[in-house]
Short mmCIF file of N, CA, C and O in Angstrom, two decimals:
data_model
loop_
_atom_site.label_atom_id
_atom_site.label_comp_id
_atom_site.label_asym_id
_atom_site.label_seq_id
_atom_site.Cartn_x
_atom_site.Cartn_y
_atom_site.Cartn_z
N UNK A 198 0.85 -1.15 0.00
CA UNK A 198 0.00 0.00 0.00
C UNK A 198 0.91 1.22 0.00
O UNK A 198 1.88 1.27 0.76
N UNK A 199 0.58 2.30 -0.91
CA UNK A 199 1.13 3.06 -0.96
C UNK A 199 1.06 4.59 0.26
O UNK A 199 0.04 5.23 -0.02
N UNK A 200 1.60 5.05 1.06
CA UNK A 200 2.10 6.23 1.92
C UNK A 200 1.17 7.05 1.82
O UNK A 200 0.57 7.34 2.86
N UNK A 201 0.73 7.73 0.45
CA UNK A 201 -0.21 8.22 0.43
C UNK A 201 -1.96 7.68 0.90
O UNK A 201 -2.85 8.38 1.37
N UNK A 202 -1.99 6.37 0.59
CA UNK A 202 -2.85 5.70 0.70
C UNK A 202 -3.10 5.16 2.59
O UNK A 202 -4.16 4.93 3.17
N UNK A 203 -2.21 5.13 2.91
CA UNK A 203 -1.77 4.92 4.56
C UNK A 203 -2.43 6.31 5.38
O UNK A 203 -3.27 6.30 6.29
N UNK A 204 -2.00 7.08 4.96
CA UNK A 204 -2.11 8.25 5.18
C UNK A 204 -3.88 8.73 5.09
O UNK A 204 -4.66 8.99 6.02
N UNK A 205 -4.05 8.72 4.01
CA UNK A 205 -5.43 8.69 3.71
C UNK A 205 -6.50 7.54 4.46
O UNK A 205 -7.70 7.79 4.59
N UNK A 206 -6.02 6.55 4.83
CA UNK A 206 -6.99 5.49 5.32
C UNK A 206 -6.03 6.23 7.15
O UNK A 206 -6.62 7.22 7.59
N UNK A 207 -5.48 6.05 7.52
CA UNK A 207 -5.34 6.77 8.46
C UNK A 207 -6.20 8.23 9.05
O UNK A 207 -6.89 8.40 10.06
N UNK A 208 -5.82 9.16 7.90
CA UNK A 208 -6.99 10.01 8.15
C UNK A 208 -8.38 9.89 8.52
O UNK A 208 -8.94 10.54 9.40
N UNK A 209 -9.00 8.86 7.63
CA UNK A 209 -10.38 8.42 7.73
C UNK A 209 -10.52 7.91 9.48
O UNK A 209 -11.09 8.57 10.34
N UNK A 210 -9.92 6.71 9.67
CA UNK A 210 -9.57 5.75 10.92
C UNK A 210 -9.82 7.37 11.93
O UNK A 210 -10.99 7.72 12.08
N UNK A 211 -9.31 7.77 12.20
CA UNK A 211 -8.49 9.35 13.37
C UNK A 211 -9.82 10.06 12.91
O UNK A 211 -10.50 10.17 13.93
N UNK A 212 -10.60 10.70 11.67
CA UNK A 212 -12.01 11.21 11.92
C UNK A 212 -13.04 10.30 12.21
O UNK A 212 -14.06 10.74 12.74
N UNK A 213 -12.90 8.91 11.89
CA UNK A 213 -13.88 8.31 12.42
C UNK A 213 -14.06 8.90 14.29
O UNK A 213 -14.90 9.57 14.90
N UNK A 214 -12.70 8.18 14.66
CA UNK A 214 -12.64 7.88 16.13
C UNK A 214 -12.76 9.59 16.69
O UNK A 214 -13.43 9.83 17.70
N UNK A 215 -12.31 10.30 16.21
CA UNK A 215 -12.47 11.38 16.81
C UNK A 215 -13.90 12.03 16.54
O UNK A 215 -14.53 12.71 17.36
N UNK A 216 -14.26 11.73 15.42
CA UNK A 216 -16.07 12.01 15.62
C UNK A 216 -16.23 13.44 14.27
O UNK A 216 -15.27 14.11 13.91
N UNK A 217 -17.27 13.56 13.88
CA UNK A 217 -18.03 14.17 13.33
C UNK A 217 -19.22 14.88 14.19
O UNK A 217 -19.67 14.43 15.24
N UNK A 218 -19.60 15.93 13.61
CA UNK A 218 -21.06 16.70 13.92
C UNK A 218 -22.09 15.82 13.46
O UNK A 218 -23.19 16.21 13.86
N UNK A 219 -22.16 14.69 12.72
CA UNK A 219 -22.78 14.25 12.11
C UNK A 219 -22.66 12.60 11.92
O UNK A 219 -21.73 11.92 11.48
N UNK A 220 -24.01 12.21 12.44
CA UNK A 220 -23.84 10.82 12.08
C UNK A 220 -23.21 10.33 11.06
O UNK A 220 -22.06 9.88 11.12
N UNK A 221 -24.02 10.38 9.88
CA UNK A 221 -24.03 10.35 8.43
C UNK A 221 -22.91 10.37 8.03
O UNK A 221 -22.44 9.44 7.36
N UNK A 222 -22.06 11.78 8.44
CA UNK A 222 -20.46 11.73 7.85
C UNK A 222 -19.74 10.52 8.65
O UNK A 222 -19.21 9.58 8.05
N UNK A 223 -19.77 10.61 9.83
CA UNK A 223 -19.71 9.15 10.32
C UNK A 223 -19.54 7.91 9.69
O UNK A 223 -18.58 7.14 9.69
N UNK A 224 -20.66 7.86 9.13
CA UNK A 224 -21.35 6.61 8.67
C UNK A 224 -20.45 6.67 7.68
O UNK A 224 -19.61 5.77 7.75
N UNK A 225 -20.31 7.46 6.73
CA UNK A 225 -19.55 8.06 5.15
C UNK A 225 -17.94 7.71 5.44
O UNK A 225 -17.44 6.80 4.78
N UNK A 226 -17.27 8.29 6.25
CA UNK A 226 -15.98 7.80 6.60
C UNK A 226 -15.94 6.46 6.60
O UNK A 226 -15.43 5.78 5.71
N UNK A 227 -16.65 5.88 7.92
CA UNK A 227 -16.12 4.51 7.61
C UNK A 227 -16.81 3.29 6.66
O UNK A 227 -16.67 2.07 6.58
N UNK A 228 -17.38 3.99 6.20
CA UNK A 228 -17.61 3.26 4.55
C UNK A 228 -16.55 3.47 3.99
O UNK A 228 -15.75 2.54 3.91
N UNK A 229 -16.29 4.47 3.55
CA UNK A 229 -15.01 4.92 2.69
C UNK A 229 -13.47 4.03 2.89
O UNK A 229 -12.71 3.40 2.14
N UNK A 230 -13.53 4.39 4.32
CA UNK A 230 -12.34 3.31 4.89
C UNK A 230 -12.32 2.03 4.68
O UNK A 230 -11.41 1.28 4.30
N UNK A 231 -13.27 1.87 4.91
CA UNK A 231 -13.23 -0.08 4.78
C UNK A 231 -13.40 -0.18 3.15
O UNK A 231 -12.61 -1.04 2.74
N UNK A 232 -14.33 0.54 1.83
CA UNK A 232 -14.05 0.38 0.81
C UNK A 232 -12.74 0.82 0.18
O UNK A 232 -12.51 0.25 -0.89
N UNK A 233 -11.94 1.57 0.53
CA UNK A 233 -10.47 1.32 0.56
C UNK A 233 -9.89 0.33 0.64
O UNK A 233 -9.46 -0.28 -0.34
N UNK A 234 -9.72 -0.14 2.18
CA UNK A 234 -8.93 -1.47 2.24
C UNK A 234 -9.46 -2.61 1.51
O UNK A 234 -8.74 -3.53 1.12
N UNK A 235 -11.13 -2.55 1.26
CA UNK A 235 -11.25 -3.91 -0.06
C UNK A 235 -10.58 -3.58 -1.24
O UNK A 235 -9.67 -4.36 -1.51
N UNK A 236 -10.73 -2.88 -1.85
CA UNK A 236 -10.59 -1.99 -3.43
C UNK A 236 -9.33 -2.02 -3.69
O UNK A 236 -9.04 -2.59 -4.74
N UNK A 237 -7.78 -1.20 -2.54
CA UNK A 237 -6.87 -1.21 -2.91
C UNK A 237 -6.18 -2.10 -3.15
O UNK A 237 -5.21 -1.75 -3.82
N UNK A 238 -6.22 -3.34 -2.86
CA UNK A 238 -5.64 -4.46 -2.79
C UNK A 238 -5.99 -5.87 -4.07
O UNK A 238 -6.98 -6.18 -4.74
N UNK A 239 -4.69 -6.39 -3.93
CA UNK A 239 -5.27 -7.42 -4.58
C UNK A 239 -5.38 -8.75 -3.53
O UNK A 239 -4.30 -9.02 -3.00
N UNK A 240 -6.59 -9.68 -3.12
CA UNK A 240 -6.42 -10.52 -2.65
C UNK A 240 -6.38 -12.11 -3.05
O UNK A 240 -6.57 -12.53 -4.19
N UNK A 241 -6.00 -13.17 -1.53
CA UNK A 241 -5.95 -14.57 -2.20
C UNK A 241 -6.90 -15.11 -0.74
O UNK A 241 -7.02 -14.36 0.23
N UNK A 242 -7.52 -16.54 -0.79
CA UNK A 242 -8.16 -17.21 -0.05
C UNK A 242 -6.90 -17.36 0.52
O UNK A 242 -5.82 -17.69 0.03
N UNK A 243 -7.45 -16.86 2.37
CA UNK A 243 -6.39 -18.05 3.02
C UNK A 243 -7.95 -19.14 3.68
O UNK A 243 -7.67 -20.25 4.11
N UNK A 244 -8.54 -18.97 3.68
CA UNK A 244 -9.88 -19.74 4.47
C UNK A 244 -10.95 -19.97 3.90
O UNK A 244 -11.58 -18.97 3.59
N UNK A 245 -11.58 -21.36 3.54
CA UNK A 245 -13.07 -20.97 2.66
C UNK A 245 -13.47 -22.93 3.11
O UNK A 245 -13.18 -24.02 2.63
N UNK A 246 -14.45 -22.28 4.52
CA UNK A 246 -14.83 -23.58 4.85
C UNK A 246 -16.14 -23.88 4.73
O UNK A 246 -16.71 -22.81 4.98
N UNK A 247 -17.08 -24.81 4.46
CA UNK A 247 -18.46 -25.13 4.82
C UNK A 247 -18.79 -25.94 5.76
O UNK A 247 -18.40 -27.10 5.66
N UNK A 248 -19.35 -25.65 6.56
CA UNK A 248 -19.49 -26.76 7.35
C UNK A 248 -18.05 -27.16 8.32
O UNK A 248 -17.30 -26.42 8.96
N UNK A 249 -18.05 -28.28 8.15
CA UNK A 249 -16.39 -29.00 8.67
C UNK A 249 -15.36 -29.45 7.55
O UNK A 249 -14.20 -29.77 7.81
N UNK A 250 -15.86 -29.43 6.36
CA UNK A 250 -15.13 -29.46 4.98
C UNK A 250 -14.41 -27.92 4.47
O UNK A 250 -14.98 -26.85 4.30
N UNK A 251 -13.04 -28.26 4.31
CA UNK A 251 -12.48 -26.95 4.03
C UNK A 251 -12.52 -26.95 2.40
O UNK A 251 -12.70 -28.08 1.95
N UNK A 252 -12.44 -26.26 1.74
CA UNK A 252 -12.06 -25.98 0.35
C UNK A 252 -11.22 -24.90 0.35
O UNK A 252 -11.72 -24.23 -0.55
N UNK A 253 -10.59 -24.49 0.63
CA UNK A 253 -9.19 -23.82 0.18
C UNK A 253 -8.39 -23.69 -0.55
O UNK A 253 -7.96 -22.70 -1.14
N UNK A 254 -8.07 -24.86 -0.55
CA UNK A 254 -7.19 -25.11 -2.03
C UNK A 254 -7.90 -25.18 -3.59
O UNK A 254 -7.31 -25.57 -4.60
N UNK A 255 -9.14 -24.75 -3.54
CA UNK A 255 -9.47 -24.68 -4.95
C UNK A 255 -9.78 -23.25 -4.87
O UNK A 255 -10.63 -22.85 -5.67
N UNK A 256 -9.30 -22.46 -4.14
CA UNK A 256 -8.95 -21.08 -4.31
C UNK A 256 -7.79 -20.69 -4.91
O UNK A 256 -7.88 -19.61 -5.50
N UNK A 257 -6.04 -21.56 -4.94
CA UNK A 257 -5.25 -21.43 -4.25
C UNK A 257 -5.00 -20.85 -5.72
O UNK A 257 -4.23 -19.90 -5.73
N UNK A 258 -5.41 -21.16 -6.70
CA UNK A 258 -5.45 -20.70 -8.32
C UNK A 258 -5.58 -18.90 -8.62
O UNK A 258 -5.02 -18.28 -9.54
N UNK A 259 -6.45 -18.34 -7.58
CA UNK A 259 -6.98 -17.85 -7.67
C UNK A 259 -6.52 -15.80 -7.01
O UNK A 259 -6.21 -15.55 -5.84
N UNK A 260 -6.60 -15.06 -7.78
CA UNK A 260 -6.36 -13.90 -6.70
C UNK A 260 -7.75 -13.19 -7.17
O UNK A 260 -8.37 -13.51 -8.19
N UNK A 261 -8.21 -11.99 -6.10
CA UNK A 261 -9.55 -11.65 -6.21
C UNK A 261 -8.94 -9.71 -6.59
O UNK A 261 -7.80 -9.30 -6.35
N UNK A 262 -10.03 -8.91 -7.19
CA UNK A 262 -9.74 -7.42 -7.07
C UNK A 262 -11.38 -7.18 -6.85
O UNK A 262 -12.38 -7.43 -7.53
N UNK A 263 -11.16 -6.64 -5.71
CA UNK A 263 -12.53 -6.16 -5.95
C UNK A 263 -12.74 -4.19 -6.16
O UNK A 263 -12.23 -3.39 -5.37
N UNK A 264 -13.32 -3.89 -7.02
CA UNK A 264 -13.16 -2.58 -7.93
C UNK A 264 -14.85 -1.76 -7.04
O UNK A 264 -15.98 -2.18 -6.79
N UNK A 265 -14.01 -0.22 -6.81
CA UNK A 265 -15.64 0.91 -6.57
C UNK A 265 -17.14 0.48 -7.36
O UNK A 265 -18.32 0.38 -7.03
N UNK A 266 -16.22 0.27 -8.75
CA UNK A 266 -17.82 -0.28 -9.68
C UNK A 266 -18.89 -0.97 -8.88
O UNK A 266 -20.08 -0.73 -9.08
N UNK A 267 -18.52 -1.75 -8.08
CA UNK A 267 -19.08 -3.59 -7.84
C UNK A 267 -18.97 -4.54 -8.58
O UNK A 267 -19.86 -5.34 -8.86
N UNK A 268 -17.53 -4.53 -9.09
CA UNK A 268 -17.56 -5.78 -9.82
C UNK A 268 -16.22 -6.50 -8.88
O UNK A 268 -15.56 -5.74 -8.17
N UNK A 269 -15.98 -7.59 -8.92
CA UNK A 269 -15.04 -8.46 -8.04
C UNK A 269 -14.40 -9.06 -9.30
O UNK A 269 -15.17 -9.56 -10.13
N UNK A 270 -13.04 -9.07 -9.55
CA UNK A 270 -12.73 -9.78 -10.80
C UNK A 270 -11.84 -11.18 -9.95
O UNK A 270 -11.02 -10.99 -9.05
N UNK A 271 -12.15 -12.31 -10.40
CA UNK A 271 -11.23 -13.80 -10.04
C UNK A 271 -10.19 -13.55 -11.30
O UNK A 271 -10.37 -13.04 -12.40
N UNK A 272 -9.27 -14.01 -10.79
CA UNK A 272 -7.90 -13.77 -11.76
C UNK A 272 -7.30 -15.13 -11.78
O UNK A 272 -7.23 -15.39 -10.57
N UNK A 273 -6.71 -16.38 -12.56
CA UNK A 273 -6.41 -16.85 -12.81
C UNK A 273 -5.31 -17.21 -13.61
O UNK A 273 -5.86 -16.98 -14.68
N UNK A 274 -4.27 -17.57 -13.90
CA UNK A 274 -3.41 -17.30 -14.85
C UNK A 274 -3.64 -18.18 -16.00
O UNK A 274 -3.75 -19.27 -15.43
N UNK A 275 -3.77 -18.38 -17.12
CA UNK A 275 -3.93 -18.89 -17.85
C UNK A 275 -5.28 -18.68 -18.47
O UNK A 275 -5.21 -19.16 -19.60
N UNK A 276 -6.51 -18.19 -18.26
CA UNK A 276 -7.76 -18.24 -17.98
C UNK A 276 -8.24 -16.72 -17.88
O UNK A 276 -7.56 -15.79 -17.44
N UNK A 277 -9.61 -16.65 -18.39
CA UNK A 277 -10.02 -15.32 -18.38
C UNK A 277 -10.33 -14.62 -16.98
O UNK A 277 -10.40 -15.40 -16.03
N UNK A 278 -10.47 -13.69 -16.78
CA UNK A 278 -11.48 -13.24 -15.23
C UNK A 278 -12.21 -13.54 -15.40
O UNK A 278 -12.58 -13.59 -16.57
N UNK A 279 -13.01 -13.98 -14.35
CA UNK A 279 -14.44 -14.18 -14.29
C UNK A 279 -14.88 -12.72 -13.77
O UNK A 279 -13.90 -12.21 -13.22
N UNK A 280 -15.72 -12.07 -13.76
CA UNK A 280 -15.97 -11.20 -13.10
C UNK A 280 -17.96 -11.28 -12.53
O UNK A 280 -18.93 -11.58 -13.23
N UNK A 281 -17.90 -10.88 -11.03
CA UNK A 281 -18.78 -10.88 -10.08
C UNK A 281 -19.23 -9.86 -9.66
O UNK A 281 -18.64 -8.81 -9.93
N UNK A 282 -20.53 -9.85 -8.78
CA UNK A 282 -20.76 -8.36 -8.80
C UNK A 282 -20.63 -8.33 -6.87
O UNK A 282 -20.80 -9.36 -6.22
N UNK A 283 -20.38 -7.25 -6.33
CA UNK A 283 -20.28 -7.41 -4.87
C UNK A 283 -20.41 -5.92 -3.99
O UNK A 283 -19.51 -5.11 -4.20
N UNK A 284 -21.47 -5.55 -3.04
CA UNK A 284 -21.59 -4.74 -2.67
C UNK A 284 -21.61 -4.89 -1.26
O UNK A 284 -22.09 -5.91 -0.77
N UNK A 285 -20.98 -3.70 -0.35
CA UNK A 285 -20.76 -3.96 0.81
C UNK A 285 -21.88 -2.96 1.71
O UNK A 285 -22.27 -2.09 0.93
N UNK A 286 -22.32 -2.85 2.64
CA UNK A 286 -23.68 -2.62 3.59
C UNK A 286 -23.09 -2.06 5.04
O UNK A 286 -23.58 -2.65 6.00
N UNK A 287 -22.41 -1.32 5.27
CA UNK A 287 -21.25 -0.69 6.51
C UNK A 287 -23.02 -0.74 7.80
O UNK A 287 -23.12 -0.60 9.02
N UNK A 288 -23.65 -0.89 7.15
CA UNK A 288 -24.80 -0.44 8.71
C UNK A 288 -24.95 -2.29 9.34
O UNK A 288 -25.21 -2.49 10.53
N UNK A 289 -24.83 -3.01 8.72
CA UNK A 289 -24.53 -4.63 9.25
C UNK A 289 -23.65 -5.13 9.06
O UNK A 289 -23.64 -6.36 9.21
N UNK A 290 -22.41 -4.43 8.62
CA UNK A 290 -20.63 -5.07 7.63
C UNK A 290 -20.80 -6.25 7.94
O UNK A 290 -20.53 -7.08 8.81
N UNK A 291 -21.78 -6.00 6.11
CA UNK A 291 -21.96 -7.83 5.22
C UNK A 291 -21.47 -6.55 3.85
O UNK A 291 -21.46 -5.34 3.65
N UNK A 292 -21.06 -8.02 3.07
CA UNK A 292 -20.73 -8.03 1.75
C UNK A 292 -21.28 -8.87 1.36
O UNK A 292 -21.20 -10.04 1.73
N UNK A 293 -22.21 -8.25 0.24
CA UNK A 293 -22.87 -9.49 -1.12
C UNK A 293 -22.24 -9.62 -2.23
O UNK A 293 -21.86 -8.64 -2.87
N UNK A 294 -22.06 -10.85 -2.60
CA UNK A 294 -21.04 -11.36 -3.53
C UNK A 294 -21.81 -12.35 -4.11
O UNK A 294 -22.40 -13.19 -3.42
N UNK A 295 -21.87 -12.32 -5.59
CA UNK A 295 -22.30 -13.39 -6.63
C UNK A 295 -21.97 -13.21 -8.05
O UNK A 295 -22.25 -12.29 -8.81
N UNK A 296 -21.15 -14.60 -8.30
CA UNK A 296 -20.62 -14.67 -9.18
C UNK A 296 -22.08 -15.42 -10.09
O UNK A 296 -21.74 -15.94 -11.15
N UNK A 297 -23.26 -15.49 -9.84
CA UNK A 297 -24.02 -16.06 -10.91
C UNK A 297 -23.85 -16.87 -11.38
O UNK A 297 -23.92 -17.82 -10.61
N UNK A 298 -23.53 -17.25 -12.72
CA UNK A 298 -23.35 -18.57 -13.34
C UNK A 298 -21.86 -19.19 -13.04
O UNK A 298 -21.63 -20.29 -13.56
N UNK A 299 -21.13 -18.77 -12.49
CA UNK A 299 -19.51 -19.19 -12.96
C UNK A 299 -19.16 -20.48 -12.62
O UNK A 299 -18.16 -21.05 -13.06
N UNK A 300 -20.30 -21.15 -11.52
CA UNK A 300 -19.51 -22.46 -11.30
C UNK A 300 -18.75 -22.30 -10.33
O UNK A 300 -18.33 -21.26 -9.82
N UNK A 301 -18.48 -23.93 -9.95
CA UNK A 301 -17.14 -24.50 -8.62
C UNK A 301 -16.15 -23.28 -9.02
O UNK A 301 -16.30 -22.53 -9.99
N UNK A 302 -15.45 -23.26 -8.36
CA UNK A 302 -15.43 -23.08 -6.96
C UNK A 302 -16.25 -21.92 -6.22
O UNK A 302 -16.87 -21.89 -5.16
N UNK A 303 -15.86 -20.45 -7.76
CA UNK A 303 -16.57 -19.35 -7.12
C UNK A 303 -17.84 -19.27 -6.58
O UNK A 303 -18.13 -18.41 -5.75
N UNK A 304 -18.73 -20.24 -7.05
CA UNK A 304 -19.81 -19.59 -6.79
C UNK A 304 -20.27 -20.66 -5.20
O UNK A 304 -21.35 -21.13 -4.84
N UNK A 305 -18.94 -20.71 -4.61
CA UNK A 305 -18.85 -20.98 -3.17
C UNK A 305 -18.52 -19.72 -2.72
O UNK A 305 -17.82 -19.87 -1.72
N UNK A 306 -18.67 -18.56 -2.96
CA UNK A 306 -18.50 -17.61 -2.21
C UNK A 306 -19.97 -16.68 -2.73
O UNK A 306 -20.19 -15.61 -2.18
N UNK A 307 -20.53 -16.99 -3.37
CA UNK A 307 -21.99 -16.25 -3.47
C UNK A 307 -22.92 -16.60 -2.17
O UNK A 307 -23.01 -17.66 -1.54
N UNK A 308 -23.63 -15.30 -1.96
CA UNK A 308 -23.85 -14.87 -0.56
C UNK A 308 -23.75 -13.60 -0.32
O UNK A 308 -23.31 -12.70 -1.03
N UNK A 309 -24.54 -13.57 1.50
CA UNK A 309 -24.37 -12.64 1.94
C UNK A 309 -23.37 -12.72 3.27
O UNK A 309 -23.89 -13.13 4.32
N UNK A 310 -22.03 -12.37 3.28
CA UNK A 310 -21.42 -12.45 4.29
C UNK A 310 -20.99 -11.70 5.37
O UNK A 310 -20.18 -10.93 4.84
N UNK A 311 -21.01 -11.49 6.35
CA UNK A 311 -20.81 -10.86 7.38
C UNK A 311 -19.59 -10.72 7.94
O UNK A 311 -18.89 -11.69 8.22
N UNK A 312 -19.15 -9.27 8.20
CA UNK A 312 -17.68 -9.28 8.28
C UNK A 312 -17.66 -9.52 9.74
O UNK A 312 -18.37 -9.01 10.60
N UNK A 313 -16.57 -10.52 9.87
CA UNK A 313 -16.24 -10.98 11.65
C UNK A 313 -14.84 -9.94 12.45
O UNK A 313 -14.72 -9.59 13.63
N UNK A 314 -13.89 -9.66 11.19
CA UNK A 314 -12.87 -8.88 11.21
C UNK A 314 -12.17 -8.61 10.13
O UNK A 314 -12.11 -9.24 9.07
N UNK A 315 -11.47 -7.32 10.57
CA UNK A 315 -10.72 -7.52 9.57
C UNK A 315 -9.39 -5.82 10.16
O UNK A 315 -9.34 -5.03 11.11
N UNK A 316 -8.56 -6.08 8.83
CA UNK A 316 -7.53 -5.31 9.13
C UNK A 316 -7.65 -4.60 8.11
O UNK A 316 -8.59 -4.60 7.31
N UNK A 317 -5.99 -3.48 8.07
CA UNK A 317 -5.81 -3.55 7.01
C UNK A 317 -5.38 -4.18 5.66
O UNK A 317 -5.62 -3.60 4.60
N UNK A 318 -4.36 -6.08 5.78
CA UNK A 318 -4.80 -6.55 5.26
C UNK A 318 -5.65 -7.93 5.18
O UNK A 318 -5.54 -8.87 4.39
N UNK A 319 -6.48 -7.74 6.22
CA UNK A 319 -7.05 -9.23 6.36
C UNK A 319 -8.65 -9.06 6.26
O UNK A 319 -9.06 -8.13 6.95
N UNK A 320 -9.35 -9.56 5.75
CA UNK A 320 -10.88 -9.99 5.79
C UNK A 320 -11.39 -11.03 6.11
O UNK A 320 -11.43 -11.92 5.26
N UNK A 321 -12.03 -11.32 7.60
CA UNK A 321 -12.91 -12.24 7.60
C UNK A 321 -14.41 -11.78 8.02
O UNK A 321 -14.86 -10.77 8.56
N UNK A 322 -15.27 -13.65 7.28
CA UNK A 322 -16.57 -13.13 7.02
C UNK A 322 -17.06 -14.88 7.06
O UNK A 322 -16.72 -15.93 6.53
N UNK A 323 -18.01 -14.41 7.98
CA UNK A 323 -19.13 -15.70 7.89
C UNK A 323 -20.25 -15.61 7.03
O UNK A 323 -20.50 -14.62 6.36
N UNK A 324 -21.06 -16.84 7.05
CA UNK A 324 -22.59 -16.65 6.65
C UNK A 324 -23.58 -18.04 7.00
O UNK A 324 -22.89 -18.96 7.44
N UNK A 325 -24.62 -18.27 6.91
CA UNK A 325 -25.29 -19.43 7.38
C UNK A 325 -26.25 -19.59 5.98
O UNK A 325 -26.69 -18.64 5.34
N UNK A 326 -26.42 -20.69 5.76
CA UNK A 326 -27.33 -21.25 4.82
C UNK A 326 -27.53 -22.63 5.18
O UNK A 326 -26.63 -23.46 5.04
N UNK A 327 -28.79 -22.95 5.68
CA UNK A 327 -29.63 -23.94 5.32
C UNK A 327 -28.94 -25.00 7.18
O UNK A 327 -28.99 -26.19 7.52
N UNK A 328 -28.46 -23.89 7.79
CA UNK A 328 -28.18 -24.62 8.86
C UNK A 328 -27.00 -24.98 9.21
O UNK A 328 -26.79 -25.62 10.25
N UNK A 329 -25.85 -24.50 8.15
CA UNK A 329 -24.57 -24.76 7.70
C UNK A 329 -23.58 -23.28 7.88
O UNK A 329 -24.05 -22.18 7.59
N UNK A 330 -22.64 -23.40 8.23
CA UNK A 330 -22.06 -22.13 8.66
C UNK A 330 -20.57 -21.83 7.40
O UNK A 330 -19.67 -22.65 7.52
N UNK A 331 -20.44 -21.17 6.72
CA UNK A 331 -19.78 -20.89 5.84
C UNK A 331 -18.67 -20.00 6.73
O UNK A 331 -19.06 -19.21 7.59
N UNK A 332 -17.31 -20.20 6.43
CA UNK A 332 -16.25 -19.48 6.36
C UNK A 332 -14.88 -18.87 5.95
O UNK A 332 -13.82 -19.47 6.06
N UNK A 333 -14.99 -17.78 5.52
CA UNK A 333 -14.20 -17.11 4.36
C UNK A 333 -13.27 -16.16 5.22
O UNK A 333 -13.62 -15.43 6.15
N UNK A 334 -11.72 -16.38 4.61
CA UNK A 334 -10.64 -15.11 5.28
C UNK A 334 -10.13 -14.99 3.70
O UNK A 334 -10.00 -15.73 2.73
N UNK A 335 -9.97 -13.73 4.02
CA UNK A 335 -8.68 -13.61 2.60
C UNK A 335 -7.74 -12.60 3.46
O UNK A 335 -7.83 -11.90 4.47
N UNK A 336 -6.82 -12.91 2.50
CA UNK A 336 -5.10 -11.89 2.97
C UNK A 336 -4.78 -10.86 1.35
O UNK A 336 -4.87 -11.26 0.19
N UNK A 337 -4.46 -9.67 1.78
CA UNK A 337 -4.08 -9.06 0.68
C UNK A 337 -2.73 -9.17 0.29
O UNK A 337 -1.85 -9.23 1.16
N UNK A 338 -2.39 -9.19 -1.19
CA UNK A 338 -1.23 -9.73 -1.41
C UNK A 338 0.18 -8.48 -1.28
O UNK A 338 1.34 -8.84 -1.47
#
C-alpha cells in the first residue's frame, strides 16, 4: 500500500474515532475506509470452509480485485477473469457477492457475508445457509 494511501486510510480511521457533527459523515468515513482497504488491494483465499469441509485449495489458483464499480474480478493465470458483482452494507458489515453462473469453486463464495474482522490486510466473514455455517478469510497480497 502506498504512503499516500496509509495516510489517507489513516486520516479516515483518526475522523472516524475522533467524531463528526454528524452521524451520516460518520457513517460516510467509515464506509469509505473499509471500501479502501477492499478496493486497494489485490487478494488470495487463506480460508473458505463449509461446514467441517475446508475448500481452500481450490482457491489457491486464484487472486480476487474487488473494484468501486461492484464488480469483483477472479484472476487466474492462464484463464479469463471471471468477473462478479459485490456490494458492501457498513450499517450490518456484510458483503454481497455473486458470481451467478460461474460455477465450482466461485460460486462458493456467493452470498451474503458478514464481516467478523478484519484489518488492514485481512478480511474475515461468515454466513449461514440452510443450517450450515460458511467461512471465508482472505489476505491481501
Amino acid at each position: 500500500m502506498t504512503r499516500n494511501k496509509l495516510l489517507t486510510l489513516g486520516l479516515s480511521f483518526f475522523l472516524i474515532f475522533v467524531g463528526f457533527g454528524c452521524k451520516k459523515a460518520v457513517d460516510n468515513a467509515q464506509e469509505n475506509a473499509l471500501f479502501d482497504i477492499i478496493t486497494s488491494n489485490t487478494w488470495v483465499v487463506t480460508k473458505m470452509e463449509i461446514g467441517t469441509t475446508n475448500y481452500k485449495t481450490e482457491f489457491d489458483p486464484y487472486q480476487f480485485q474487488f473494484s468501486r464499480n461492484g464488480v469483483v474480478a477472479a484472476k487466474r493465470t492462464g484463464i479469463n477473469d471471471v468477473n462478479g458483482q459485490w456490494n458492501l452494507t457498513l450499517s450490518n458489515l456484510s458483503i454481497l457477492i455473486n458470481y451467478s453462473s460461474a460455477g465450482l469453486p466461485l460460486s462458493r463464495t456467493d452470498g451474503l457475508w458478514f464481516i467478523s474482522g478484519t484489518t488492514f490486510t485481512t478480511v474475515d466473514a461468515t454466513r449461514e445457509e440452510g443450517g450450515v455455517t460458511y467461512k471465508l478469510s482472505i489476505k491481501a497480497l
